[in-house]
XYZ file of N, CA and C in Angstrom:
546
model
N 123.547 56.416 155.001
C 123.306 56.679 153.609
C 124.417 56.096 152.756
N 123.980 55.379 151.785
C 124.960 54.817 150.881
C 124.923 55.559 149.559
N 126.074 55.730 149.001
C 126.204 56.408 147.730
C 126.416 55.356 146.652
N 125.475 55.296 145.683
C 125.534 54.294 144.639
C 126.176 54.911 143.401
N 127.378 54.445 143.037
C 128.106 54.992 141.898
C 127.398 54.679 140.587
N 126.800 53.532 140.514
C 126.129 53.133 139.274
C 124.910 54.028 139.008
N 124.110 54.320 140.030
C 122.939 55.189 139.894
C 123.378 56.591 139.521
N 124.468 57.058 140.090
C 124.976 58.388 139.786
C 125.437 58.459 138.330
N 126.076 57.415 137.844
C 126.531 57.368 136.467
C 125.347 57.348 135.500
N 124.286 56.625 135.830
C 123.089 56.573 134.988
C 122.418 57.935 134.914
N 122.345 58.639 136.027
C 121.747 59.978 136.042
C 122.573 60.924 135.177
N 123.886 60.849 135.230
C 124.763 61.702 134.421
C 124.575 61.405 132.936
N 124.489 60.138 132.566
C 124.297 59.764 131.169
C 122.935 60.266 130.686
N 121.908 60.125 131.509
C 120.573 60.616 131.127
C 120.585 62.134 130.941
N 121.297 62.834 131.804
C 121.375 64.296 131.688
C 122.060 64.692 130.383
N 123.137 63.976 130.039
C 123.845 64.270 128.787
C 122.948 63.991 127.589
N 122.217 62.886 127.604
C 121.308 62.547 126.512
C 120.223 63.608 126.374
N 119.677 64.061 127.480
C 118.628 65.093 127.453
C 119.183 66.392 126.875
N 120.383 66.784 127.270
C 120.991 68.017 126.755
C 121.233 67.893 125.252
N 121.746 66.752 124.797
C 121.995 66.549 123.369
C 120.685 66.604 122.591
N 119.647 65.936 123.086
C 118.339 65.973 122.421
C 117.776 67.396 122.387
N 117.909 68.131 123.475
C 117.400 69.507 123.529
C 118.132 70.393 122.512
N 119.449 70.255 122.422
C 120.214 71.062 121.472
C 119.845 70.695 120.029
N 119.626 69.420 119.765
C 119.236 68.985 118.426
C 117.880 69.566 118.046
N 116.926 69.475 118.962
C 115.595 70.022 118.691
C 115.640 71.538 118.521
N 116.449 72.207 119.314
C 116.594 73.659 119.175
C 117.165 74.014 117.798
N 118.182 73.284 117.367
C 118.769 73.525 116.043
C 117.764 73.285 114.931
N 116.984 72.199 115.032
C 115.962 71.922 114.034
C 114.889 73.014 114.015
N 114.492 73.471 115.189
C 113.483 74.535 115.284
C 113.971 75.828 114.663
N 115.214 76.197 114.950
C 115.772 77.426 114.370
C 115.896 77.310 112.852
N 116.296 76.144 112.362
C 116.368 75.932 110.916
C 115.003 76.050 110.264
N 113.988 75.521 110.922
C 112.622 75.599 110.404
C 112.149 77.053 110.344
N 112.387 77.813 111.396
C 111.976 79.226 111.442
C 112.706 80.021 110.357
N 114.006 79.784 110.199
C 114.770 80.491 109.172
C 114.211 80.179 107.780
N 113.876 78.928 107.544
C 113.285 78.544 106.257
C 111.949 79.214 106.019
N 111.157 79.372 107.063
C 109.857 80.038 106.929
C 110.034 81.496 106.532
N 111.017 82.181 107.127
C 111.234 83.588 106.783
C 111.730 83.739 105.348
N 112.525 82.794 104.862
C 112.947 82.843 103.464
C 111.756 82.682 102.544
N 110.817 81.806 102.910
C 109.615 81.614 102.103
C 108.739 82.854 102.109
N 108.684 83.567 103.233
C 107.873 84.776 103.322
C 108.411 85.841 102.378
N 109.731 86.021 102.316
C 110.293 87.053 101.435
C 110.042 86.718 99.969
N 110.124 85.451 99.592
C 109.836 85.103 98.192
C 108.353 85.260 97.888
N 107.499 84.992 98.877
C 106.063 85.184 98.699
C 105.740 86.663 98.509
N 106.421 87.532 99.249
C 106.219 88.972 99.111
C 106.587 89.431 97.703
N 107.680 88.931 97.166
C 108.074 89.287 95.798
C 107.034 88.801 94.801
N 106.511 87.595 95.006
C 105.477 87.061 94.118
C 104.223 87.925 94.149
N 103.829 88.368 95.351
C 102.640 89.211 95.486
C 102.857 90.538 94.782
N 104.051 91.129 94.910
C 104.347 92.393 94.229
C 104.238 92.227 92.716
N 104.760 91.124 92.203
C 104.651 90.865 90.762
C 103.202 90.684 90.340
N 102.413 90.022 91.178
C 100.996 89.815 90.863
C 100.238 91.138 90.868
N 100.543 92.018 91.822
C 99.887 93.332 91.871
C 100.243 94.130 90.628
N 101.512 94.112 90.246
C 101.955 94.827 89.047
C 101.213 94.311 87.811
N 101.089 93.002 87.699
C 100.402 92.413 86.549
C 98.911 92.742 86.583
N 98.321 92.742 87.772
C 96.896 93.070 87.892
C 96.624 94.511 87.486
N 97.531 95.425 87.849
C 97.383 96.829 87.470
C 97.462 96.972 85.955
N 98.414 96.287 85.331
C 98.527 96.350 83.865
C 97.297 95.745 83.189
N 96.810 94.621 83.715
C 95.597 93.995 83.157
C 94.397 94.924 83.287
N 94.323 95.623 84.417
C 93.218 96.561 84.640
C 93.263 97.695 83.623
N 94.455 98.175 83.332
C 94.591 99.258 82.343
C 94.103 98.813 80.973
N 94.476 97.615 80.581
C 94.145 97.127 79.241
C 92.676 96.753 79.130
N 92.172 96.022 80.123
C 90.794 95.528 80.026
C 89.754 96.628 80.219
N 90.048 97.611 81.056
C 89.051 98.648 81.328
C 89.244 99.895 80.473
N 90.287 99.923 79.681
C 90.547 101.043 78.786
C 90.737 102.356 79.550
N 91.431 102.285 80.700
C 91.697 103.463 81.520
C 93.050 104.075 81.158
N 93.227 105.343 81.529
C 94.519 106.002 81.365
C 95.415 105.751 82.568
N 94.820 105.648 83.749
C 95.589 105.426 84.971
C 94.866 104.391 85.831
N 95.646 103.538 86.463
C 95.093 102.522 87.359
C 95.769 102.663 88.712
N 94.967 102.865 89.706
C 95.425 102.987 91.084
C 94.777 101.835 91.824
N 95.538 100.917 92.434
C 94.974 99.673 92.931
C 93.971 99.820 94.073
N 94.049 100.908 94.814
C 93.173 101.048 95.980
C 92.510 102.416 95.979
N 91.303 102.463 96.521
C 90.653 103.757 96.717
C 90.833 104.233 98.152
N 91.248 103.306 99.044
C 91.516 103.674 100.429
C 92.738 102.913 100.915
N 93.698 103.650 101.466
C 94.924 103.066 101.974
C 94.962 103.301 103.471
N 95.006 102.235 104.241
C 95.126 102.340 105.694
C 96.577 102.145 106.095
N 97.095 103.065 106.919
C 98.503 102.998 107.310
C 98.665 103.585 108.706
N 99.575 103.009 109.482
C 99.849 103.488 110.832
C 100.830 104.647 110.792
N 100.735 105.518 111.791
C 101.719 106.595 111.918
C 103.094 105.969 112.088
N 104.082 106.508 111.380
C 105.429 105.966 111.435
C 105.627 104.768 110.516
N 104.591 104.349 109.815
C 104.684 103.198 108.925
C 104.892 103.600 107.486
N 105.055 102.581 106.642
C 105.207 102.850 105.216
C 104.538 101.749 104.412
N 104.224 102.070 103.172
C 103.564 101.132 102.276
C 103.984 101.457 100.847
N 104.096 100.415 100.028
C 104.446 100.614 98.622
C 103.187 100.482 97.780
N 102.957 101.478 96.940
C 101.801 101.491 96.050
C 102.290 101.285 94.620
N 101.550 100.522 93.855
C 101.865 100.331 92.452
C 100.789 101.016 91.630
N 101.202 101.943 90.774
C 100.262 102.641 89.902
C 100.605 102.306 88.457
N 99.585 102.292 87.625
C 99.785 102.011 86.211
C 99.352 103.185 85.362
N 100.089 103.431 84.289
C 99.780 104.523 83.373
C 99.759 103.945 81.963
N 98.741 104.323 81.213
C 98.606 103.851 79.832
C 98.510 105.051 78.903
N 99.272 105.002 77.837
C 99.251 106.068 76.845
C 98.168 105.737 75.814
N 97.119 106.502 75.809
C 96.027 106.294 74.855
C 96.122 107.251 73.677
N 97.230 107.975 73.592
C 97.428 108.917 72.494
C 98.124 108.218 71.329
N 98.112 108.867 70.192
C 98.788 108.326 69.005
C 100.262 108.705 68.960
N 100.696 109.547 69.882
C 102.089 109.983 69.943
C 102.670 109.599 71.296
N 103.965 109.766 71.443
C 104.604 109.479 72.725
C 104.056 110.413 73.801
N 103.952 109.884 75.009
C 103.476 110.662 76.154
C 104.667 110.967 77.051
N 104.885 112.247 77.340
C 105.892 112.671 78.295
C 105.133 113.173 79.509
N 105.415 112.551 80.667
C 104.584 112.869 81.833
C 105.399 112.926 83.114
N 104.790 113.561 84.104
C 105.274 113.589 85.484
C 104.112 113.200 86.386
N 104.443 112.752 87.584
C 103.402 112.375 88.552
C 103.363 113.396 89.684
N 102.168 113.537 90.269
C 101.988 114.492 91.361
C 100.879 113.990 92.281
N 101.050 114.213 93.574
C 100.003 113.935 94.553
C 99.519 115.264 95.097
N 98.212 115.472 95.051
C 97.630 116.732 95.499
C 96.690 116.483 96.671
N 97.046 116.955 97.871
C 96.145 116.817 99.014
C 94.961 117.783 98.865
N 93.760 117.274 99.065
C 92.552 118.091 98.949
C 92.024 118.463 100.333
N 91.913 117.477 101.208
C 91.418 117.747 102.560
C 91.976 116.717 103.526
N 91.836 117.025 104.816
C 92.329 116.137 105.858
C 91.384 116.119 107.034
N 91.795 115.501 108.120
C 90.937 115.449 109.308
C 90.745 116.848 109.887
N 89.657 117.068 110.605
C 89.370 118.413 111.134
C 90.473 118.984 112.029
N 91.187 118.132 112.757
C 92.215 118.648 113.669
C 93.524 118.991 112.961
N 93.646 118.670 111.677
C 94.861 118.990 110.913
C 94.723 120.378 110.283
N 95.778 121.167 110.397
C 95.764 122.509 109.789
C 95.932 122.385 108.279
N 95.677 123.476 107.574
C 95.820 123.494 106.122
C 97.253 123.172 105.712
N 98.225 123.701 106.440
C 99.632 123.428 106.103
C 99.981 121.956 106.354
N 99.387 121.349 107.384
C 99.638 119.924 107.639
C 99.035 119.051 106.537
N 97.878 119.454 106.041
C 97.256 118.711 104.944
C 98.114 118.843 103.685
N 98.594 120.059 103.383
C 99.432 120.267 102.195
C 100.776 119.537 102.325
N 101.277 119.415 103.537
C 102.537 118.712 103.794
C 102.427 117.227 103.467
N 101.216 116.690 103.453
C 100.986 115.267 103.217
C 101.540 114.824 101.862
N 101.578 115.692 100.880
C 102.110 115.344 99.553
C 103.588 114.984 99.614
N 104.306 115.495 100.609
C 105.743 115.224 100.737
C 106.038 113.830 101.286
N 105.031 113.106 101.744
C 105.245 111.778 102.316
C 105.309 110.694 101.240
N 105.035 111.051 99.998
C 105.123 110.096 98.883
C 106.519 110.171 98.300
N 107.170 109.026 98.203
C 108.533 108.979 97.679
C 108.513 108.381 96.280
N 108.885 109.193 95.308
C 108.997 108.759 93.924
C 109.907 109.741 93.208
N 110.394 109.334 92.082
C 111.269 110.208 91.311
C 110.420 111.267 90.616
N 110.726 112.507 90.858
C 109.965 113.603 90.267
C 110.525 113.965 88.889
N 110.891 112.947 88.156
C 111.458 113.176 86.829
C 110.388 113.026 85.759
N 110.786 113.354 84.551
C 109.888 113.185 83.415
C 110.038 111.758 82.884
N 108.922 111.112 82.643
C 108.901 109.768 82.072
C 108.344 109.856 80.655
N 108.701 108.874 79.844
C 108.131 108.814 78.500
C 107.503 107.447 78.301
N 106.436 107.450 77.500
C 105.690 106.229 77.242
C 105.291 106.228 75.777
N 105.643 105.172 75.076
C 105.317 105.059 73.648
C 103.806 105.004 73.448
N 103.366 105.320 72.259
C 101.937 105.299 71.930
C 101.367 103.908 72.183
N 100.191 103.867 72.823
C 99.442 102.644 73.123
C 100.189 101.686 74.045
N 101.170 102.174 74.786
C 101.928 101.339 75.711
C 101.473 101.626 77.145
N 101.805 100.708 78.067
C 101.448 100.870 79.477
C 102.621 100.442 80.340
N 102.713 101.038 81.526
C 103.777 100.682 82.461
C 103.308 100.917 83.886
N 104.039 100.321 84.836
C 103.726 100.509 86.256
C 104.876 101.246 86.923
N 104.544 101.960 87.973
C 105.523 102.671 88.800
C 105.224 102.349 90.261
N 106.290 102.167 91.040
C 106.150 101.941 92.475
C 106.395 103.239 93.214
N 105.546 103.493 94.190
C 105.626 104.713 94.983
C 105.529 104.311 96.446
N 106.431 104.826 97.266
C 106.402 104.515 98.702
C 105.743 105.666 99.449
N 104.827 105.312 100.313
C 104.196 106.271 101.215
C 104.774 106.019 102.598
N 105.559 106.964 103.115
C 106.183 106.854 104.438
C 105.669 107.984 105.313
N 105.020 107.625 106.409
C 104.450 108.629 107.297
C 105.320 108.830 108.530
N 105.528 110.069 108.930
C 106.227 110.311 110.196
C 105.284 110.018 111.376
N 105.857 109.912 112.550
C 105.032 109.636 113.738
C 104.252 110.864 114.178
N 104.582 112.034 113.628
C 103.922 113.269 114.047
C 102.667 113.607 113.247
N 102.383 112.846 112.193
C 101.228 113.156 111.355
C 99.936 112.922 112.148
N 98.952 113.748 111.895
C 97.660 113.635 112.583
C 96.896 112.414 112.070
N 96.213 111.722 112.969
C 95.401 110.578 112.562
C 94.113 111.071 111.924
N 93.543 110.235 111.078
C 92.300 110.578 110.407
C 92.382 110.272 108.931
N 91.387 110.759 108.189
C 91.262 110.477 106.763
C 91.715 111.678 105.937
N 92.608 111.425 104.995
C 93.104 112.443 104.078
C 92.607 112.102 102.675
N 92.095 113.102 101.977
C 91.614 112.926 100.607
C 92.636 113.550 99.669
N 93.103 112.759 98.673
C 94.131 113.222 97.749
C 93.757 112.838 96.323
N 94.449 113.464 95.374
C 94.349 113.028 93.985
C 95.745 112.650 93.509
N 95.796 111.623 92.682
C 97.018 111.236 91.983
C 96.872 111.775 90.575
N 97.768 112.674 90.192
C 97.689 113.333 88.893
C 98.846 112.898 88.006
N 98.536 112.646 86.752
C 99.554 112.428 85.733
C 99.514 113.661 84.842
N 100.583 114.450 84.904
C 100.669 115.695 84.139
C 101.421 115.442 82.843
N 100.918 116.016 81.748
C 101.618 115.865 80.473
C 102.207 117.203 80.051
N 103.141 117.135 79.111
C 103.774 118.359 78.618
C 102.767 119.226 77.900
N 102.866 120.537 77.936
C 103.710 121.323 78.818
C 103.146 121.262 80.243
N 104.034 121.077 81.209
C 103.615 120.862 82.597
C 103.045 122.136 83.189
N 101.906 121.979 83.796
C 101.235 123.081 84.454
C 100.123 122.525 85.316
N 99.558 123.336 86.163
C 98.539 122.837 87.094
C 97.264 122.338 86.411
N 97.005 122.795 85.206
C 95.759 122.393 84.540
C 95.966 121.387 83.418
N 97.202 121.059 83.095
C 97.462 120.138 81.995
C 97.559 118.705 82.531
N 96.422 118.179 82.957
C 96.342 116.863 83.578
C 95.919 115.834 82.529
N 96.770 114.830 82.328
C 96.471 113.750 81.383
C 95.454 112.782 81.995
N 95.667 112.424 83.264
C 94.744 111.515 83.963
C 94.792 111.818 85.449
N 93.710 111.469 86.150
C 93.616 111.775 87.570
C 92.815 110.684 88.260
N 93.226 110.348 89.474
C 92.516 109.351 90.275
C 92.489 109.850 91.705
N 91.322 109.838 92.329
C 91.229 110.271 93.720
C 91.212 109.048 94.638
N 91.724 109.254 95.870
C 91.813 108.172 96.844
C 91.926 108.755 98.250
N 91.774 107.892 99.238
C 91.846 108.287 100.634
C 93.028 107.571 101.293
N 93.689 108.277 102.208
C 94.692 107.667 103.075
C 94.163 107.825 104.508
N 93.950 106.694 105.169
C 93.462 106.701 106.543
C 94.647 106.418 107.455
N 95.011 107.412 108.250
C 96.140 107.300 109.159
C 95.618 106.827 110.519
N 96.181 105.707 110.972
C 95.776 105.130 112.265
C 96.810 105.462 113.311
N 96.357 105.602 114.530
C 97.250 105.941 115.646
C 97.894 104.752 116.183
Protein backbone atom coordinates (compact mmCIF):
# COMPACT_ATOMS: atom_id res chain seq x y z
CA UNK A 1 0.00 0.00 0.00
CA UNK A 2 1.26 3.34 -0.96
CA UNK A 3 0.33 6.50 0.80
CA UNK A 4 -0.25 9.41 -1.58
CA UNK A 5 0.46 12.76 0.12
CA UNK A 6 -1.12 14.75 -2.68
CA UNK A 7 -4.44 12.83 -2.48
CA UNK A 8 -4.46 13.24 1.29
CA UNK A 9 -3.91 16.99 0.96
CA UNK A 10 -6.76 17.28 -1.58
CA UNK A 11 -9.14 15.42 0.74
CA UNK A 12 -8.20 17.75 3.63
CA UNK A 13 -8.76 20.86 1.49
CA UNK A 14 -12.14 19.52 0.33
CA UNK A 15 -13.14 18.82 3.94
CA UNK A 16 -12.21 22.37 4.95
CA UNK A 17 -14.17 23.83 2.02
CA UNK A 18 -17.22 21.72 2.91
CA UNK A 19 -17.05 22.83 6.57
CA UNK A 20 -16.74 26.50 5.57
CA UNK A 21 -19.68 26.20 3.15
CA UNK A 22 -21.79 24.41 5.79
CA UNK A 23 -21.07 27.11 8.40
CA UNK A 24 -21.90 29.86 5.90
CA UNK A 25 -25.20 28.24 4.96
CA UNK A 26 -26.04 27.68 8.63
CA UNK A 27 -25.38 31.36 9.38
CA UNK A 28 -27.51 32.47 6.43
CA UNK A 29 -30.33 30.13 7.51
CA UNK A 30 -30.28 31.42 11.09
CA UNK A 31 -30.30 35.02 9.85
CA UNK A 32 -33.28 34.25 7.63
CA UNK A 33 -35.22 32.62 10.49
CA UNK A 34 -34.45 35.54 12.83
CA UNK A 35 -35.70 37.98 10.18
CA UNK A 36 -38.91 35.99 9.78
CA UNK A 37 -39.64 36.17 13.52
CA UNK A 38 -39.10 39.94 13.50
CA UNK A 39 -41.61 40.21 10.65
CA UNK A 40 -44.13 38.09 12.58
CA UNK A 41 -44.02 40.40 15.62
CA UNK A 42 -44.57 43.50 13.47
CA UNK A 43 -47.41 41.73 11.66
CA UNK A 44 -49.03 40.93 15.03
CA UNK A 45 -48.90 44.62 15.99
CA UNK A 46 -50.44 45.56 12.64
CA UNK A 47 -53.27 43.05 13.15
CA UNK A 48 -53.95 44.42 16.65
CA UNK A 49 -54.19 47.94 15.24
CA UNK A 50 -56.52 46.72 12.49
CA UNK A 51 -58.78 44.97 15.02
CA UNK A 52 -58.90 48.12 17.15
CA UNK A 53 -59.82 50.21 14.10
CA UNK A 54 -62.44 47.68 12.99
CA UNK A 55 -64.08 47.78 16.43
CA UNK A 56 -64.22 51.59 16.33
CA UNK A 57 -65.62 51.53 12.77
CA UNK A 58 -68.25 49.02 13.88
CA UNK A 59 -69.32 51.30 16.72
CA UNK A 60 -69.72 54.29 14.44
CA UNK A 61 -71.29 52.61 11.42
CA UNK A 62 -73.76 50.41 13.31
CA UNK A 63 -74.68 53.00 15.94
CA UNK A 64 -73.99 50.56 18.81
CA UNK A 65 -73.08 51.36 22.40
CA UNK A 66 -70.66 48.44 22.72
CA UNK A 67 -68.76 46.40 20.15
CA UNK A 68 -67.40 42.99 21.00
CA UNK A 69 -65.45 41.52 18.06
CA UNK A 70 -66.47 37.89 18.55
CA UNK A 71 -69.54 36.01 19.66
CA UNK A 72 -67.50 32.86 20.30
CA UNK A 73 -63.95 32.66 21.62
CA UNK A 74 -62.10 29.36 21.37
CA UNK A 75 -59.18 28.93 23.77
CA UNK A 76 -57.10 26.06 25.13
CA UNK A 77 -56.78 25.31 28.83
CA UNK A 78 -53.71 27.11 30.13
CA UNK A 79 -53.82 29.53 27.19
CA UNK A 80 -54.55 33.20 26.89
CA UNK A 81 -56.05 35.59 24.36
CA UNK A 82 -56.39 39.36 24.09
CA UNK A 83 -59.84 40.74 23.31
CA UNK A 84 -60.50 44.25 22.08
CA UNK A 85 -63.82 45.79 23.06
CA UNK A 86 -65.20 49.14 22.01
CA UNK A 87 -67.47 51.48 23.95
CA UNK A 88 -69.33 54.45 22.52
CA UNK A 89 -70.99 57.18 24.52
CA UNK A 90 -74.36 57.90 22.94
CA UNK A 91 -75.40 60.26 25.72
CA UNK A 92 -75.27 64.05 25.65
CA UNK A 93 -73.15 64.11 28.81
CA UNK A 94 -69.92 62.44 29.86
CA UNK A 95 -70.18 58.72 30.56
CA UNK A 96 -68.50 57.31 33.67
CA UNK A 97 -68.37 53.54 33.44
CA UNK A 98 -66.88 50.29 34.68
CA UNK A 99 -66.67 46.94 32.91
CA UNK A 100 -67.83 43.58 34.22
CA UNK A 101 -67.99 39.99 32.98
CA UNK A 102 -70.92 37.95 34.24
CA UNK A 103 -70.88 34.16 33.83
CA UNK A 104 -74.38 32.83 33.09
CA UNK A 105 -73.81 29.12 32.49
CA UNK A 106 -71.12 26.56 31.82
CA UNK A 107 -70.64 22.95 30.77
CA UNK A 108 -72.70 20.35 32.66
CA UNK A 109 -69.67 18.94 34.49
CA UNK A 110 -68.73 22.37 35.92
CA UNK A 111 -70.17 23.30 39.32
CA UNK A 112 -71.92 26.61 39.92
CA UNK A 113 -68.88 27.95 41.80
CA UNK A 114 -66.59 26.95 38.90
CA UNK A 115 -68.83 28.79 36.46
CA UNK A 116 -68.86 31.90 38.69
CA UNK A 117 -65.06 31.67 39.05
CA UNK A 118 -64.78 32.10 35.26
CA UNK A 119 -65.24 35.89 35.63
CA UNK A 120 -61.88 36.04 37.45
CA UNK A 121 -60.00 34.83 34.36
CA UNK A 122 -60.48 38.19 32.60
CA UNK A 123 -57.66 40.61 33.28
CA UNK A 124 -58.53 44.30 33.04
CA UNK A 125 -58.38 47.33 35.25
CA UNK A 126 -61.48 47.44 37.42
CA UNK A 127 -61.31 51.21 37.56
CA UNK A 128 -63.77 53.85 36.52
CA UNK A 129 -63.33 55.18 32.98
CA UNK A 130 -64.74 58.36 31.51
CA UNK A 131 -65.83 59.01 27.96
CA UNK A 132 -66.83 62.37 26.50
CA UNK A 133 -70.23 62.78 24.86
CA UNK A 134 -70.46 61.13 21.41
CA UNK A 135 -66.92 59.74 21.74
CA UNK A 136 -65.72 56.12 21.37
CA UNK A 137 -62.72 54.17 22.61
CA UNK A 138 -61.32 50.64 22.72
CA UNK A 139 -60.07 48.62 25.67
CA UNK A 140 -57.90 45.50 25.64
CA UNK A 141 -58.80 42.65 27.94
CA UNK A 142 -56.76 39.48 28.44
CA UNK A 143 -58.48 36.16 29.01
CA UNK A 144 -56.05 33.77 30.76
CA UNK A 145 -57.28 30.30 31.62
CA UNK A 146 -55.68 28.00 34.18
CA UNK A 147 -55.03 24.38 33.26
CA UNK A 148 -57.60 23.26 35.84
CA UNK A 149 -60.63 24.86 34.17
CA UNK A 150 -63.26 22.43 32.87
CA UNK A 151 -63.53 22.05 29.10
CA UNK A 152 -66.75 22.99 27.36
CA UNK A 153 -68.82 26.04 26.48
CA UNK A 154 -69.30 28.93 28.90
CA UNK A 155 -71.96 31.60 28.31
CA UNK A 156 -71.13 35.09 29.62
CA UNK A 157 -72.21 38.69 29.29
CA UNK A 158 -69.92 41.69 28.95
CA UNK A 159 -71.54 44.54 30.87
CA UNK A 160 -70.74 48.23 30.80
CA UNK A 161 -72.05 49.70 34.05
CA UNK A 162 -72.70 53.42 34.41
CA UNK A 163 -72.89 55.58 37.50
CA UNK A 164 -74.35 55.01 40.03
CA UNK A 165 -72.85 51.52 39.87
CA UNK A 166 -75.17 48.70 40.71
CA UNK A 167 -76.24 45.35 39.33
CA UNK A 168 -79.12 46.82 37.35
CA UNK A 169 -77.56 50.05 36.08
CA UNK A 170 -76.26 48.60 32.82
CA UNK A 171 -75.39 51.06 30.05
CA UNK A 172 -74.72 48.34 27.45
CA UNK A 173 -74.45 44.56 27.36
CA UNK A 174 -73.15 41.96 24.93
CA UNK A 175 -73.40 38.20 25.32
CA UNK A 176 -70.78 35.75 24.04
CA UNK A 177 -69.46 32.22 24.44
CA UNK A 178 -66.03 31.00 25.53
CA UNK A 179 -65.28 27.46 24.34
CA UNK A 180 -62.53 25.87 26.40
CA UNK A 181 -60.63 23.12 24.59
CA UNK A 182 -58.66 20.38 26.28
